Amino acid sequence: MSDPRPASRPSPGVDLRIQAKELDREDELAVKRAEFVLDDTVYLDGNSLGALPAHVPDRVADVINRQWGRLRIRSWGESEWWTAPERIGDRVAPLVGAAPGQIVVGDSTSVNVFKALVAAVRLVRGEGEGGGSGGEPHAERDEIIVDATTFPTDGYIAQSAARLTGCRLTPLTPAEVPAALGPRTAAVLLNHADYRTGRLHDLPGLTAAVHAAGALAVWDLCHTAGALPVGLDEHGVDLAVGCTYKYLNGGPGSPAYLYVRRELQDRFDSPLPGWNSHVEPFGMRPEFEAADGVLRGRVGTPDILSMLALEAALDVWDGVSMDAVRAKSLALTDFFLRCVAAYVPQGLVESLTPDAHAERGSQVALRCEGAGDVMKRLIERGVVGDFRAPDVLRFGFTPLYVSFADAERAARVLAEVLES
Amino acid sequence: MSDPRPASRPSPGVDLRIQAKELDREDELAVKRAEFVLDDTVYLDGNSLGALPAHVPDRVADVINRQWGRLRIRSWGESEWWTAPERIGDRVAPLVGAAPGQIVVGDSTSVNVFKALVAAVRLVRGEGEGGGSGGEPHAERDEIIVDATTFPTDGYIAQSAARLTGCRLTPLTPAEVPAALGPRTAAVLLNHADYRTGRLHDLPGLTAAVHAAGALAVWDLCHTAGALPVGLDEHGVDLAVGCTYKYLNGGPGSPAYLYVRRELQDRFDSPLPGWNSHVEPFGMRPEFEAADGVLRGRVGTPDILSMLALEAALDVWDGVSMDAVRAKSLALTDFFLRCVAAYVPQGLVESLTPDAHAERGSQVALRCEGAGDVMKRLIERGVVGDFRAPDVLRFGFTPLYVSFADAERAARVLAEVLES
């Protein structure tokens, strides 16, 4: 936070604006900004809804006019609609550190949490398809631990998964998890980053602890995929889910994804075995027989318009290194925090986001009085973040299209709003 | 089937072509055809993927360019994204005979079957939220009956619902259901029309029989919604699901819907309680508390692009009476069967579709040798139906855009292919 300014400079703002320009000039990702539809607002809500990649409208128009309108039913084959969930899964895979063949796209995050958790309990209990819970090895594992700080839907779905598999649900903060793991723990559902504070959790360490207890680790990547390296394969994560409408810019409510580690796939036993996860979907056989591999994570007919909009949106990642994204993300949040410290009078805001890089995601959360009203006024003045009750201002930093000048301006306008 | 032709007429074809023209001239729905993107093929696969309504591309372009691209996150409120599932549900409602407030759109048909069946078992057992199955009234009801002729995904999902609720699954044909119902039957999942044969099942009679046994009736409307009057409210159906990409023309893989009869809503206990079914979604409360009404059927973030494409597509139903649709549907399938009888040499095809109107949906299924190859050649010659293994040709008649001339041409080309 050292900021030695020559005495001749009139205000910290001039200096920070110059620094922002320099940082933007040196930013290797700055060229990506032109690939998005942006305007003169500072858009710091890409952690809620990513901006529109400029080429998406034409691609969707082609899907609608040519593929649906003219080819119609033939597009299931000719336009490769049928294989979209696994093909797009393979596009998401490198962004979260997964080799191909382990991700399918489809359904909502909530639905994928349900698949992952029920399947995790069955995996750890060694239940086969159609089996009950009596007599299998590890049948005594009857606890699901859920991150008490996760986005609430994960907790609601975990409660349902627990109820339907005869488990009890234990909500704990991620820090409390290692000490609580035990021989009855079946699965642990954790969020990679806290949606309110932006705190990044220790995915490698927590996954190792869960494994040491003989349980399975399920990670929610909604707030980190596309913002920083995740390393699913490297860290031995068992199952993971995430949305695609935040840092992956897939569009409002675009399909989520499910990761199933390769070694677990042949025992992955989904609670939602639809015809799309059947080994022979068009065989129309009355008995369910699961497909090989991660196709088991599919359920019903894939939602093609949204899915192919997402596929187009993922083009912006071509040639982008996630290490570069992470470096810029940290530089952006560092710089924003410096600007806030320089501009905002002491005591008006308190950062909830950890200073340590290892504990920081790609957003900054500031607690302040009247945060709901403050955010309204920020938005009126062209700085778009969001508000989380009761008192949190969230600013998401999406390294592909947010600039250091954006960060400086956001902090400056925040100071003006708080002082007015 | 009487067709008294003057001896001077050269062939049945001339006569049937004239009749087709007359029928088209008298068709009050013929004007709707101009609202769709069509070409010179005869499209008889709208029972699999409905044709593109011509105004949909512009509407989706606006959703992408303005709502997502410019308004971005503000569209959840300003563009009314958040309320789309129930708003569009209310657009589907009159098409299936439901008063408003009983349908939400979202997820796939398979996922909605899962919600409906698990909730049905809980409803009939009188289980409260979070409760187990011990000690409640009707806890002895432990059987789910599933239509053995239904589209297979319904059976796979029913098997999973049975497994997770401790029920046994009994597959039966709809005709066998009434005699099999008993004091242990919890729920019955039936398909309104057989996807292969096009046979229409007796929804009022079977629903009444299920109710008389103290069980709940869950109907799959994929093959009837938009093709004929369903009468959900009138016949006291408990729960229903359906897709929107067949007769409702919502686009490939467009979101499905769930109907929950109003009287059951306050006890509807979803196995997929996501943040979108919470009474206060943005309260971010750790404990789940279900929303009022049919919102309980929502789960995760709605898939906006696909959902608003569907909303636009539903405009074609404005001012259309489902009785008129049904009358034309029956006239079309009658006329097609007459043309087939006139053109196709005896013995080459056998209709699997019932002659009786009360037992016929809106498709004609013809069994013939080498059906897969026959369908390929039909498609090459501009008549698009589909093939269901091992030996069935399916021809779907979508009354909003299929003409009697289409029906005549399809039968004529079929005869040419079979004779060549």
mmCIF file of N, CA and C in Angstrom, chain A residues 101-102 211 216 232-233 235-240 259-266 294:
data_model
loop_
_atom_site.group_PDB
_atom_site.id
_atom_site.type_symbol
_atom_site.label_atom_id
_atom_site.label_comp_id
_atom_site.label_asym_id
_atom_site.label_seq_id
_atom_site.Cartn_x
_atom_site.Cartn_y
_atom_site.Cartn_z
ATOM 1 N N GLY A 101 -13.232 -34.906 -21.344
ATOM 2 C CA GLY A 101 -14.019 -36.096 -21.013
ATOM 3 C C GLY A 101 -14.477 -36.165 -19.568
ATOM 4 N N GLN A 102 -14.469 -35.035 -18.872
ATOM 5 C CA GLN A 102 -14.865 -35.073 -17.458
ATOM 6 C C GLN A 102 -15.932 -34.043 -17.101
ATOM 7 N N HIS A 211 -10.240 -36.179 1.660
ATOM 8 C CA HIS A 211 -9.805 -37.501 1.196
ATOM 9 C C HIS A 211 -9.164 -38.311 2.328
ATOM 10 N N LEU A 216 -15.664 -37.778 0.054
ATOM 11 C CA LEU A 216 -15.506 -37.175 -1.264
ATOM 12 C C LEU A 216 -15.748 -35.672 -1.196
ATOM 13 N N LEU A 232 -8.655 -28.655 -11.043
ATOM 14 C CA LEU A 232 -9.469 -29.783 -10.575
ATOM 15 C C LEU A 232 -8.699 -31.098 -10.623
ATOM 16 N N ASP A 233 -8.093 -31.390 -11.771
ATOM 17 C CA ASP A 233 -7.352 -32.661 -11.895
ATOM 18 C C ASP A 233 -6.160 -32.680 -10.946
ATOM 19 N N HIS A 235 -5.543 -31.302 -8.199
ATOM 20 C CA HIS A 235 -5.792 -31.413 -6.764
ATOM 21 C C HIS A 235 -6.712 -32.575 -6.411
ATOM 22 N N GLY A 236 -7.039 -33.384 -7.399
ATOM 23 C CA GLY A 236 -7.808 -34.593 -7.118
ATOM 24 C C GLY A 236 -9.235 -34.346 -6.674
ATOM 25 N N VAL A 237 -9.810 -33.234 -7.103
ATOM 26 C CA VAL A 237 -11.218 -32.980 -6.751
ATOM 27 C C VAL A 237 -12.086 -34.111 -7.315
ATOM 28 N N ASP A 238 -13.094 -34.514 -6.559
ATOM 29 C CA ASP A 238 -13.923 -35.643 -6.982
ATOM 30 C C ASP A 238 -15.040 -35.199 -7.918
ATOM 31 N N LEU A 239 -15.800 -34.224 -7.475
ATOM 32 C CA LEU A 239 -16.926 -33.722 -8.258
ATOM 33 C C LEU A 239 -16.945 -32.208 -8.121
ATOM 34 N N ALA A 240 -17.409 -31.546 -9.156
ATOM 35 C CA ALA A 240 -17.497 -30.091 -9.084
ATOM 36 C C ALA A 240 -18.643 -29.614 -9.956
ATOM 37 N N TYR A 259 -18.570 -31.629 -13.237
ATOM 38 C CA TYR A 259 -17.298 -32.340 -13.422
ATOM 39 C C TYR A 259 -17.348 -33.622 -12.613
ATOM 40 N N VAL A 260 -17.016 -34.730 -13.246
ATOM 41 C CA VAL A 260 -16.890 -36.010 -12.540
ATOM 42 C C VAL A 260 -15.494 -36.553 -12.847
ATOM 43 N N ARG A 261 -14.683 -36.668 -11.820
ATOM 44 C CA ARG A 261 -13.312 -37.156 -12.004
ATOM 45 C C ARG A 261 -13.338 -38.509 -12.723
ATOM 46 N N ARG A 262 -12.417 -38.647 -13.683
ATOM 47 C CA ARG A 262 -12.448 -39.820 -14.561
ATOM 48 C C ARG A 262 -12.544 -41.128 -13.785
ATOM 49 N N GLU A 263 -11.777 -41.242 -12.712
ATOM 50 C CA GLU A 263 -11.709 -42.516 -11.976
ATOM 51 C C GLU A 263 -13.044 -42.861 -11.322
ATOM 52 N N LEU A 264 -13.911 -41.896 -11.153
ATOM 53 C CA LEU A 264 -15.191 -42.152 -10.487
ATOM 54 C C LEU A 264 -16.333 -42.394 -11.471
ATOM 55 N N GLN A 265 -16.056 -42.159 -12.745
ATOM 56 C CA GLN A 265 -17.169 -42.128 -13.698
ATOM 57 C C GLN A 265 -17.900 -43.459 -13.850
ATOM 58 N N ASP A 266 -17.154 -44.570 -13.792
ATOM 59 C CA ASP A 266 -17.864 -45.832 -14.038
ATOM 60 C C ASP A 266 -18.700 -46.268 -12.841
ATOM 61 N N VAL A 294 -18.520 -39.421 -18.630
ATOM 62 C CA VAL A 294 -19.191 -38.292 -18.000
ATOM 63 C C VAL A 294 -20.571 -38.032 -18.587
#
